[in-house]
CSV table of C-alpha atoms in Angstrom, one decimal:
chain,number,residue,atom,x,y,z
A,183,MET,CA,63.0,-25.8,43.1
A,184,LYS,CA,59.8,-27.9,42.4
A,185,SER,CA,58.0,-25.4,44.6
A,186,ILE,CA,59.3,-22.5,42.3
A,187,LEU,CA,58.4,-24.3,39.2
A,188,PHE,CA,55.2,-25.2,40.2
A,189,LYS,CA,54.5,-21.7,41.5
A,190,GLY,CA,55.7,-20.3,38.3
A,191,ALA,CA,53.6,-22.7,36.1
A,192,ALA,CA,50.4,-22.0,38.3
A,193,LEU,CA,51.2,-18.0,37.8
A,194,ALA,CA,51.6,-18.5,34.0
A,195,THR,CA,48.6,-20.7,33.6
A,196,GLY,CA,46.2,-18.2,35.7
A,197,MET,CA,47.4,-15.3,33.5
A,198,ALA,CA,46.7,-17.2,30.6
A,199,MET,CA,43.1,-17.9,31.8
A,200,LEU,CA,42.7,-13.7,32.5
A,201,ALA,CA,43.9,-13.2,29.3
A,202,ALA,CA,41.6,-15.8,27.2
A,203,PRO,CA,38.4,-13.6,27.3
A,204,ALA,CA,40.3,-10.6,26.0
A,205,PHE,CA,41.7,-12.6,23.3
A,206,ALA,CA,38.5,-14.4,22.6
A,207,ALA,CA,36.3,-11.4,21.9
A,208,PRO,CA,38.4,-10.4,18.7
A,209,VAL,CA,38.7,-13.6,17.8
A,210,ALA,CA,35.1,-14.4,17.7
A,211,GLU,CA,34.1,-11.0,16.1
A,212,ALA,CA,36.4,-11.9,13.4
A,213,ALA,CA,35.1,-15.4,12.9
A,214,ALA,CA,31.6,-13.8,12.6
A,215,ALA,CA,32.7,-11.1,10.2
A,216,ALA,CA,34.1,-13.9,7.9
A,217,ALA,CA,31.2,-15.8,8.0
A,218,GLU,CA,29.1,-13.0,7.1
A,219,ALA,CA,31.4,-12.2,4.0
A,220,ALA,CA,31.4,-15.6,3.0
A,221,PRO,CA,29.0,-16.1,0.0
A,222,ALA,CA,26.0,-18.4,0.9
A,223,VAL,CA,26.5,-21.9,-0.1
A,224,PRO,CA,23.1,-23.6,-2.1
A,225,ASN,CA,21.9,-26.4,0.5
A,226,PRO,CA,22.2,-29.7,-1.5
A,227,GLY,CA,18.5,-31.1,-0.5
A,228,ASN,CA,17.2,-27.6,-1.5
A,229,ASN,CA,18.8,-27.8,-4.9
A,230,ALA,CA,17.9,-31.5,-5.2
A,231,TRP,CA,14.2,-30.7,-4.7
A,232,MET,CA,14.0,-27.9,-6.9
A,233,MET,CA,15.5,-30.0,-9.8
A,234,THR,CA,13.0,-32.5,-9.3
A,235,SER,CA,10.5,-30.0,-9.2
A,236,THR,CA,11.4,-28.8,-12.5
A,237,ILE,CA,11.3,-32.1,-14.1
A,238,LEU,CA,7.7,-32.5,-12.6
A,239,VAL,CA,6.6,-29.3,-14.4
A,240,LEU,CA,7.8,-30.4,-17.7
A,241,MET,CA,6.1,-33.7,-17.1
A,242,MET,CA,3.1,-31.5,-17.1
A,243,ILE,CA,3.8,-30.3,-20.6
A,244,LEU,CA,5.0,-33.4,-22.4
A,245,PRO,CA,3.2,-35.7,-21.8
A,246,GLY,CA,0.4,-34.2,-19.4
A,247,LEU,CA,-1.0,-31.4,-21.2
A,248,ALA,CA,-0.4,-32.7,-24.7
A,249,LEU,CA,-2.6,-36.1,-23.7
A,250,PHE,CA,-4.9,-33.9,-21.7
A,251,TYR,CA,-5.7,-31.5,-24.8
A,252,GLY,CA,-5.3,-33.9,-27.4
A,253,GLY,CA,-7.8,-36.4,-25.9
A,254,LEU,CA,-10.2,-33.4,-26.2
A,255,THR,CA,-10.0,-32.5,-29.7
A,256,ARG,CA,-11.3,-34.7,-32.7
A,257,SER,CA,-8.9,-37.5,-33.9
A,258,LYS,CA,-7.9,-35.9,-36.8
A,259,ASN,CA,-6.3,-33.0,-34.9
A,260,MET,CA,-5.0,-35.0,-32.3
A,261,LEU,CA,-1.0,-35.0,-33.5
A,262,SER,CA,-1.5,-31.3,-34.5
A,263,THR,CA,-2.6,-30.4,-31.0
A,264,MET,CA,0.2,-32.4,-29.5
A,265,THR,CA,3.0,-31.0,-31.8
A,266,GLN,CA,1.9,-27.4,-31.3
A,267,ILE,CA,2.1,-28.0,-27.3
A,268,GLY,CA,5.9,-29.7,-27.8
A,269,ALA,CA,7.0,-27.3,-30.3
A,270,THR,CA,5.7,-24.3,-28.0
A,271,ALA,CA,7.5,-25.6,-25.2
A,272,CYS,CA,10.7,-26.1,-27.1
A,273,LEU,CA,10.7,-22.5,-28.4
A,274,ALA,CA,9.9,-21.0,-25.1
A,275,MET,CA,13.0,-22.8,-23.6
A,276,LEU,CA,15.1,-21.3,-26.1
A,277,ILE,CA,13.9,-17.9,-25.9
A,278,TRP,CA,14.0,-17.9,-22.0
A,279,VAL,CA,17.7,-18.6,-21.9
A,280,MET,CA,18.3,-15.9,-24.9
A,281,TRP,CA,16.4,-12.8,-23.5
A,282,GLY,CA,13.4,-14.2,-21.3
A,283,TYR,CA,15.3,-14.7,-18.2
A,284,SER,CA,16.8,-11.3,-18.7
A,285,LEU,CA,13.5,-9.7,-19.2
A,286,ALA,CA,11.8,-11.3,-16.1
A,287,PHE,CA,14.7,-11.7,-13.7
A,288,GLY,CA,17.8,-9.9,-14.8
A,289,PRO,CA,20.2,-8.2,-12.6
A,290,GLU,CA,20.0,-4.8,-14.3
A,291,SER,CA,16.9,-2.3,-13.9
A,292,THR,CA,16.6,1.4,-13.3
A,293,GLY,CA,13.8,4.1,-13.0
A,294,ALA,CA,10.1,3.4,-13.4
A,295,LEU,CA,10.6,0.9,-16.0
A,296,SER,CA,12.1,-1.5,-13.6
A,297,GLN,CA,8.8,-2.3,-12.4
A,298,PHE,CA,7.8,-4.1,-15.7
A,299,PHE,CA,10.9,-5.6,-16.8
A,300,SER,CA,14.5,-6.0,-16.1
A,301,THR,CA,17.7,-6.1,-18.4
A,302,GLY,CA,21.2,-7.9,-18.2
A,303,SER,CA,22.2,-11.2,-18.3
A,304,TYR,CA,21.1,-11.9,-22.1
A,305,PHE,CA,22.1,-15.3,-23.0
A,306,LEU,CA,22.7,-16.0,-19.7
A,307,SER,CA,25.9,-14.2,-19.6
A,308,SER,CA,26.3,-13.6,-15.9
A,309,VAL,CA,25.3,-17.0,-14.9
A,310,THR,CA,27.6,-19.7,-13.8
A,311,SER,CA,27.9,-22.9,-11.8
A,312,ASP,CA,28.8,-20.8,-8.8
A,313,THR,CA,26.0,-18.0,-9.0
A,314,THR,CA,23.1,-18.5,-6.9
A,315,ALA,CA,19.5,-17.4,-6.8
A,316,ALA,CA,17.7,-16.3,-3.6
A,317,THR,CA,15.0,-18.0,-2.0
A,318,PHE,CA,12.4,-16.4,0.7
A,319,SER,CA,14.8,-17.1,3.5
A,320,ASP,CA,18.7,-16.8,4.0
A,321,GLU,CA,18.9,-19.9,1.8
A,322,VAL,CA,20.1,-19.7,-1.8
A,323,ILE,CA,20.0,-22.3,-4.8
A,324,SER,CA,21.9,-22.8,-7.5
A,325,GLU,CA,21.3,-20.2,-10.2
A,326,TYR,CA,20.9,-22.5,-13.1
A,327,VAL,CA,18.3,-24.4,-11.1
A,328,PHE,CA,16.3,-21.4,-10.5
A,329,VAL,CA,16.8,-20.5,-14.2
A,330,SER,CA,15.5,-23.9,-15.3
A,331,PHE,CA,12.7,-23.9,-13.0
A,332,GLN,CA,11.1,-20.5,-14.1
A,333,MET,CA,12.0,-21.8,-17.7
A,334,THR,CA,9.3,-24.4,-17.4
A,335,PHE,CA,6.7,-21.9,-16.2
A,336,ALA,CA,7.3,-20.0,-19.4
A,337,ALA,CA,6.8,-23.1,-21.3
A,338,ILE,CA,3.7,-24.3,-19.8
A,339,THR,CA,2.0,-21.0,-19.7
A,340,ALA,CA,2.5,-20.2,-23.6
A,341,ALA,CA,1.2,-24.1,-24.4
A,342,LEU,CA,-2.1,-23.4,-22.0
A,343,ILE,CA,-3.2,-20.7,-24.7
A,344,LEU,CA,-3.4,-23.3,-27.5
A,345,GLY,CA,-6.4,-25.0,-25.7
A,346,ALA,CA,-8.7,-21.9,-26.9
A,347,THR,CA,-7.3,-22.1,-30.4
A,348,ALA,CA,-7.0,-26.0,-31.1
A,349,GLU,CA,-8.0,-27.4,-34.4
A,350,ARG,CA,-7.8,-24.0,-36.7
A,351,MET,CA,-4.6,-22.2,-36.0
A,352,LYS,CA,-1.6,-22.7,-38.5
A,353,PHE,CA,1.7,-24.1,-36.8
A,354,SER,CA,3.8,-21.2,-38.3
A,355,ALA,CA,1.2,-18.7,-36.7
A,356,THR,CA,1.6,-20.5,-33.5
A,357,MET,CA,5.4,-20.5,-33.4
A,358,MET,CA,5.4,-16.6,-34.5
A,359,PHE,CA,2.8,-15.6,-32.0
A,360,VAL,CA,4.3,-17.4,-29.0
A,361,THR,CA,7.7,-15.4,-29.7
A,362,ILE,CA,6.0,-12.2,-29.9
A,363,TRP,CA,3.5,-13.1,-26.7
A,364,LEU,CA,6.3,-14.4,-24.4
A,365,THR,CA,8.4,-11.1,-25.1
A,366,ILE,CA,5.7,-8.7,-24.6
A,367,VAL,CA,3.3,-10.6,-22.2
A,368,TYR,CA,4.6,-13.5,-20.2
A,369,PHE,CA,8.0,-11.7,-19.2
A,370,PRO,CA,6.7,-8.2,-18.3
A,371,ILE,CA,3.9,-9.9,-16.0
A,372,ALA,CA,6.6,-12.6,-14.5
A,373,HIS,CA,8.8,-9.8,-13.5
A,374,MET,CA,6.0,-7.5,-12.3
A,375,VAL,CA,4.6,-10.3,-9.9
A,376,TRP,CA,7.8,-12.3,-8.9
A,377,ALA,CA,11.0,-10.3,-9.2
A,378,GLY,CA,12.3,-8.0,-6.6
A,379,GLY,CA,11.2,-4.3,-7.4
A,380,GLY,CA,8.1,-5.5,-10.0
A,381,PHE,CA,5.1,-3.2,-9.9
A,382,LEU,CA,3.1,-6.0,-7.8
A,383,PHE,CA,6.1,-7.3,-5.8
A,384,GLU,CA,6.7,-5.9,-2.2
A,385,GLY,CA,7.5,-1.9,-2.5
A,386,GLY,CA,6.1,-1.9,-5.9
A,387,MET,CA,3.2,0.1,-7.2
A,388,PHE,CA,5.4,3.1,-7.6
A,389,GLY,CA,6.1,3.1,-3.8
A,390,LEU,CA,2.4,3.3,-2.5
A,391,ASP,CA,2.0,1.7,0.9
A,392,VAL,CA,0.1,-1.4,-0.2
A,393,PRO,CA,0.7,-5.0,0.3
A,394,ALA,CA,2.2,-7.1,-2.4
A,395,ALA,CA,-0.1,-9.5,-4.2
A,396,LEU,CA,-0.1,-12.8,-3.2
A,397,ASP,CA,0.7,-15.0,-6.0
A,398,PHE,CA,2.4,-18.3,-4.6
A,399,ALA,CA,2.7,-20.3,-8.0
A,400,GLY,CA,1.2,-18.4,-11.0
A,401,GLY,CA,-2.5,-17.6,-10.6
A,402,THR,CA,-1.9,-14.3,-12.4
A,403,VAL,CA,1.4,-15.2,-14.2
A,404,VAL,CA,0.2,-18.5,-15.5
A,405,HIS,CA,-3.6,-19.1,-15.4
A,406,ILE,CA,-5.3,-15.7,-15.9
A,407,ASN,CA,-2.3,-14.6,-18.2
A,408,ALA,CA,-2.9,-17.7,-20.5
A,409,GLY,CA,-6.6,-17.8,-20.1
A,410,VAL,CA,-7.6,-14.2,-21.1
A,411,SER,CA,-4.8,-14.4,-24.0
A,412,GLY,CA,-6.5,-17.6,-25.4
A,413,LEU,CA,-9.8,-15.8,-25.1
A,414,VAL,CA,-8.6,-12.9,-26.9
A,415,LEU,CA,-6.9,-15.2,-29.8
A,416,ALA,CA,-9.9,-17.5,-29.9
A,417,TYR,CA,-12.0,-14.2,-30.9
A,418,MET,CA,-9.3,-13.5,-33.5
A,419,LEU,CA,-9.6,-16.6,-35.1
A,420,GLY,CA,-13.3,-17.2,-35.4
A,421,LYS,CA,-15.2,-20.4,-34.5
A,422,ARG,CA,-14.4,-23.8,-36.0
A,423,LYS,CA,-16.1,-24.6,-39.1
A,424,GLY,CA,-19.4,-26.1,-38.0
A,425,TYR,CA,-19.3,-24.9,-34.4
A,426,PRO,CA,-21.6,-24.9,-32.5
A,427,THR,CA,-24.1,-26.6,-34.6
A,428,GLU,CA,-22.2,-29.9,-35.3
A,429,PRO,CA,-21.1,-31.8,-32.5
A,430,MET,CA,-17.7,-32.2,-31.6
A,431,PRO,CA,-17.2,-34.4,-28.8
A,432,PRO,CA,-13.6,-35.4,-27.3
A,433,HIS,CA,-12.2,-38.3,-29.4
A,434,SER,CA,-10.6,-40.2,-26.6
A,435,LEU,CA,-11.3,-39.2,-22.9
A,436,THR,CA,-9.1,-42.0,-21.9
A,437,LEU,CA,-6.2,-40.2,-23.0
A,438,THR,CA,-7.7,-37.0,-21.5
A,439,MET,CA,-7.9,-39.1,-18.2
A,440,VAL,CA,-4.3,-40.1,-18.4
A,441,GLY,CA,-3.3,-36.4,-19.1
A,442,THR,CA,-5.3,-35.1,-16.1
A,443,GLY,CA,-3.5,-37.5,-13.7
A,444,LEU,CA,-0.1,-36.6,-15.3
A,445,LEU,CA,-1.0,-33.0,-14.6
A,446,TRP,CA,-1.9,-33.7,-11.1
A,447,VAL,CA,1.2,-35.2,-10.3
A,448,GLY,CA,3.3,-32.6,-12.0
A,449,TRP,CA,1.4,-29.8,-10.3
A,450,PHE,CA,3.3,-30.7,-7.1
A,451,GLY,CA,6.7,-29.6,-8.7
A,452,PHE,CA,4.5,-26.5,-9.8
A,453,ASN,CA,3.3,-25.4,-6.5
A,454,ALA,CA,5.4,-27.0,-3.9
A,455,GLY,CA,8.4,-26.3,-5.9
A,456,SER,CA,7.7,-22.4,-6.0
A,457,GLU,CA,8.6,-22.3,-2.2
A,458,LEU,CA,12.3,-22.6,-3.7
A,459,GLU,CA,13.1,-24.9,-0.7
A,460,ALA,CA,12.1,-28.4,0.9
A,461,ASP,CA,10.7,-26.9,4.1
A,462,GLY,CA,7.4,-26.8,6.0
A,463,THR,CA,5.7,-24.1,3.5
A,464,ALA,CA,6.4,-26.6,0.8
A,465,GLY,CA,4.9,-29.1,2.5
A,466,LEU,CA,1.8,-26.9,3.1
A,467,ALA,CA,1.7,-26.3,-0.5
A,468,MET,CA,1.5,-29.9,-1.1
A,469,ILE,CA,-1.3,-31.0,1.1
A,470,ASN,CA,-3.2,-28.0,-0.4
A,471,THR,CA,-2.5,-29.2,-4.0
A,472,PHE,CA,-4.0,-32.4,-2.8
A,473,VAL,CA,-7.2,-31.7,-1.0
A,474,ALA,CA,-8.2,-28.4,-3.3
A,475,THR,CA,-7.9,-30.7,-6.3
A,476,ALA,CA,-9.8,-33.7,-4.7
A,477,ALA,CA,-12.4,-31.0,-3.8
A,478,GLY,CA,-12.7,-29.6,-7.3
A,479,GLY,CA,-13.1,-33.0,-9.0
A,480,LEU,CA,-15.8,-33.9,-6.7
A,481,ALA,CA,-17.5,-30.6,-6.8
A,482,TRP,CA,-17.8,-30.5,-10.9
A,483,MET,CA,-19.5,-34.0,-10.7
A,484,VAL,CA,-22.0,-32.7,-7.9
A,485,ALA,CA,-22.6,-29.5,-10.2
A,486,GLU,CA,-23.4,-31.8,-13.2
A,487,LYS,CA,-25.8,-33.8,-11.2
A,488,LEU,CA,-27.5,-30.9,-9.5
A,489,ALA,CA,-28.0,-29.6,-13.1
A,490,GLY,CA,-29.9,-32.9,-14.3
A,491,HIS,CA,-26.9,-34.6,-15.8
A,492,LYS,CA,-24.7,-37.5,-15.3
A,493,GLY,CA,-21.6,-37.2,-13.3
A,494,SER,CA,-19.1,-37.5,-16.0
A,495,ALA,CA,-15.5,-38.5,-16.5
A,496,LEU,CA,-15.2,-35.2,-18.6
A,497,GLY,CA,-16.6,-33.3,-15.6
A,498,PHE,CA,-14.3,-34.9,-13.0
A,499,CYS,CA,-11.2,-34.2,-15.2
A,500,SER,CA,-12.4,-30.4,-15.6
A,501,GLY,CA,-13.0,-30.4,-12.1
A,502,VAL,CA,-9.5,-31.5,-11.1
A,503,ILE,CA,-7.9,-29.0,-13.1
A,504,ALA,CA,-10.2,-26.1,-11.8
A,505,GLY,CA,-9.3,-27.1,-8.3
A,506,LEU,CA,-5.5,-27.3,-9.4
A,507,VAL,CA,-5.6,-23.7,-10.9
A,508,ALA,CA,-7.7,-22.1,-8.0
A,509,VAL,CA,-5.1,-23.4,-5.3
A,510,THR,CA,-2.0,-22.2,-7.4
A,511,PRO,CA,-1.8,-18.7,-6.0
A,512,ALA,CA,-2.8,-20.0,-2.5
A,513,ALA,CA,-0.8,-23.0,-2.1
A,514,GLY,CA,1.5,-21.7,0.5
A,515,ASN,CA,-0.9,-18.9,1.3
A,516,SER,CA,-3.6,-20.8,2.8
A,517,GLY,CA,-4.5,-23.3,5.3
A,518,PRO,CA,-5.7,-26.8,3.9
A,519,PHE,CA,-9.6,-26.0,4.7
A,520,GLY,CA,-9.2,-22.5,2.9
A,521,ALA,CA,-7.8,-24.4,0.0
A,522,ILE,CA,-10.7,-27.0,0.1
A,523,LEU,CA,-13.1,-23.9,-0.2
A,524,LEU,CA,-11.1,-22.6,-3.2
A,525,GLY,CA,-11.4,-25.7,-5.2
A,526,ILE,CA,-15.1,-26.1,-4.5
A,527,VAL,CA,-16.0,-22.4,-5.3
A,528,ALA,CA,-14.0,-22.6,-8.3
A,529,SER,CA,-15.1,-25.8,-9.7
A,530,VAL,CA,-18.7,-24.9,-9.4
A,531,ILE,CA,-18.1,-21.4,-11.0
A,532,CYS,CA,-16.0,-22.9,-13.8
A,533,PHE,CA,-18.8,-25.3,-14.5
A,534,PHE,CA,-21.2,-22.8,-15.0
A,535,VAL,CA,-19.1,-20.5,-17.2
A,536,VAL,CA,-18.3,-23.6,-19.3
A,537,SER,CA,-22.0,-24.7,-19.7
A,538,LYS,CA,-23.9,-21.9,-19.6
A,539,VAL,CA,-21.9,-18.5,-19.9
A,540,LYS,CA,-19.3,-19.7,-23.1
A,541,ALA,CA,-22.5,-20.1,-25.4
A,542,LYS,CA,-23.5,-16.3,-24.7
A,543,LEU,CA,-19.9,-15.0,-25.2
A,544,GLY,CA,-20.1,-15.9,-28.7
A,545,VAL,CA,-16.7,-17.3,-28.8
A,546,ASP,CA,-15.2,-20.9,-29.8
A,547,ASP,CA,-13.0,-21.4,-26.7
A,548,SER,CA,-12.2,-25.0,-28.2
A,549,LEU,CA,-10.9,-26.7,-24.9
A,550,ASP,CA,-12.3,-24.2,-22.4
A,551,ALA,CA,-8.8,-22.5,-21.4
A,552,PHE,CA,-10.4,-19.2,-20.5
A,553,GLY,CA,-13.3,-21.2,-19.1
A,554,ILE,CA,-11.1,-23.3,-16.7
A,555,HIS,CA,-7.7,-21.4,-16.4
A,556,GLY,CA,-9.0,-17.7,-16.9
A,557,VAL,CA,-12.0,-18.0,-14.7
A,558,GLY,CA,-10.3,-20.3,-12.0
A,559,GLY,CA,-7.1,-18.2,-11.8
A,560,ILE,CA,-9.2,-14.8,-11.2
A,561,ILE,CA,-11.1,-17.0,-8.4
A,562,GLY,CA,-8.0,-18.3,-7.0
A,563,ALA,CA,-6.0,-15.1,-7.2
A,564,ILE,CA,-8.9,-13.1,-5.2
A,565,GLY,CA,-10.0,-15.9,-2.8
A,566,THR,CA,-6.1,-15.9,-2.0
A,567,GLY,CA,-6.7,-12.6,-0.2
A,568,ILE,CA,-9.4,-14.3,1.9
A,569,VAL,CA,-8.1,-17.6,2.8
A,570,TYR,CA,-4.4,-16.0,3.6
A,571,SER,CA,-6.4,-14.8,6.8
A,572,PRO,CA,-5.1,-16.4,10.1
A,573,ALA,CA,-8.9,-16.7,11.2
A,574,LEU,CA,-9.5,-19.2,8.3
A,575,GLY,CA,-6.2,-21.0,9.1
A,576,GLY,CA,-3.9,-19.1,6.8
A,577,PRO,CA,-0.5,-18.0,7.4
A,578,GLY,CA,-1.2,-14.1,7.5
A,579,GLY,CA,0.4,-12.4,10.7
A,580,ASP,CA,-1.5,-10.6,13.2
A,581,ASP,CA,-1.4,-7.1,11.2
A,582,PHE,CA,-3.3,-8.9,8.4
A,583,VAL,CA,-6.0,-6.7,7.0
A,584,MET,CA,-8.2,-8.7,4.6
A,585,GLY,CA,-9.8,-5.8,2.9
A,586,THR,CA,-6.6,-4.3,1.9
A,587,GLN,CA,-5.1,-7.5,0.8
A,588,VAL,CA,-8.3,-8.3,-1.2
A,589,THR,CA,-7.8,-4.9,-3.0
A,590,THR,CA,-4.5,-5.8,-3.9
A,591,GLN,CA,-5.3,-9.0,-5.3
A,592,ILE,CA,-8.1,-7.2,-7.5
A,593,ILE,CA,-5.4,-4.7,-8.7
A,594,ALA,CA,-3.1,-7.7,-9.6
A,595,VAL,CA,-6.0,-9.5,-11.4
A,596,LEU,CA,-7.0,-6.5,-13.4
A,597,VAL,CA,-3.6,-5.8,-14.4
A,598,ALA,CA,-3.1,-9.1,-15.4
A,599,ILE,CA,-6.2,-8.9,-17.7
A,600,ALA,CA,-5.2,-5.7,-19.3
A,601,TRP,CA,-1.9,-6.4,-19.9
A,602,ALA,CA,-2.5,-10.0,-21.5
A,603,ALA,CA,-5.4,-8.8,-23.6
A,604,VAL,CA,-3.8,-5.7,-25.1
A,605,GLY,CA,-0.2,-7.7,-25.8
A,606,THR,CA,-2.3,-10.5,-27.1
A,607,LEU,CA,-4.3,-8.2,-29.5
A,608,ILE,CA,-0.8,-7.0,-30.7
A,609,ALA,CA,1.1,-10.3,-31.0
A,610,GLY,CA,-2.0,-11.5,-33.0
A,611,PHE,CA,-2.3,-8.7,-35.5
A,612,ILE,CA,1.5,-8.8,-36.0
A,613,THR,CA,1.1,-12.6,-36.7
A,614,LYS,CA,-1.8,-12.0,-38.8
A,615,ALA,CA,-0.2,-9.5,-41.1
A,616,THR,CA,2.9,-11.7,-41.7
A,617,VAL,CA,2.1,-15.6,-41.7
A,618,GLY,CA,-1.8,-15.4,-41.4
A,619,LEU,CA,-3.5,-17.0,-38.1
A,620,ARG,CA,-5.9,-19.5,-39.4
A,621,VAL,CA,-5.7,-22.6,-41.7
A,622,ASP,CA,-7.7,-22.4,-44.8
A,623,GLU,CA,-11.0,-24.0,-45.1
A,624,GLU,CA,-10.0,-27.4,-46.9
A,625,THR,CA,-7.1,-28.0,-44.2
A,626,GLU,CA,-9.6,-27.4,-41.4
A,627,VAL,CA,-12.0,-30.1,-43.0
A,628,ASN,CA,-9.2,-32.8,-43.8
A,629,GLY,CA,-7.8,-32.2,-40.1
A,630,LEU,CA,-4.7,-30.3,-39.4
A,631,ASP,CA,-2.9,-33.7,-38.9
A,632,ILE,CA,-2.6,-34.8,-42.6
A,633,SER,CA,-2.7,-31.4,-43.9
A,634,GLU,CA,-0.2,-29.6,-41.5
A,635,HIS,CA,2.3,-32.4,-40.8
A,636,GLY,CA,1.7,-35.4,-43.0
A,637,GLU,CA,0.7,-37.8,-40.3
A,638,ARG,CA,-2.4,-39.4,-38.7
A,639,ALA,CA,-2.9,-40.2,-35.0
A,640,TYR,CA,-4.4,-43.5,-35.8
A,641,ASN,CA,-3.7,-45.5,-38.8
């Protein structure tokens, strides 16, 4: 009996083992199909890094940019400059959640116009705690986190323009101009460069067989955009009373130095955060943000010395910003030594533009928004097409063709310049016709702090 039972058990076991592969295949296929159908879940580590990056970019605005620009003005306009920056950032954030995110990254777009803006999700109607945003791999992050991160970019870009208009633009004019400018200039350019289907994104340019523009963190979207817009608006406003015959030195380079440090620290969120993941490319963007900035700060001081001046604190701060601006589009698109080269080249050229060319342009770019952000952004955007080459340590593949990529970069730069210039003219003329652009002469002489806000920075 035991023998029969044993044989029966052995036979059953053998049959089960033979049948197992036949059953395993459908089970494995079903599990794979279920996994494929299941929505991707945000990696908590990536979410945490992006939330941190978002706060770092906010620190760039308040207090970073506010102190940097504020220290460069005369003391009678210190609070006005800082208040305009803070209020501009707040206004941009509210506009972003109402219609800005929709125009830049909305879920709906059709026809040729979809290459310039999108629609849908006004007032974040389609965004919930469960919705996600794609990154550059199979990963996703929470959509609210992505919305917040991009919101800070819109805020700081609008605030950067104010460096060209400091000490003479009405507060009311600033608020109206920013509202119009964000809508017709910033949101479309952000969509063209960073949104799927955008004109300068992969597959854009109306389907032409050209590579996408490389802009890792905002060389075109942020810096060229803000710099060119500031230059145009400065021309529309006219020069400050007494400029350039009266000396108008910065009232506190100490505060400007503090602002510079805060900007540099915050820029790691700006650049490394633009990878949208805490991975090796974010690490590359991080080290590039270190070394390009270091090279830029020292290169400006060397340029000052070679020009017969003393290496100055203001020059150091200016060089740091020039290096940061230039490496922004190349942060994840360059090797460290390519980033160093960009920082040096941008710093030296920006020094030349600010010290020599600016006077010949006949414009009062008060705090050199165009001279550093505009020019540095142009150098960085075009230079990215060069340092992307694997021969220079960049991440380009075996099929990388430098000439083709540089051509695309130049097209992107020209599009950004033209769009920003025309859009700023429209926004400026509308603002001028409604509330006026510039304060009156008495207000300017007394200072905008007391005249526009009833306060003084120092008592």
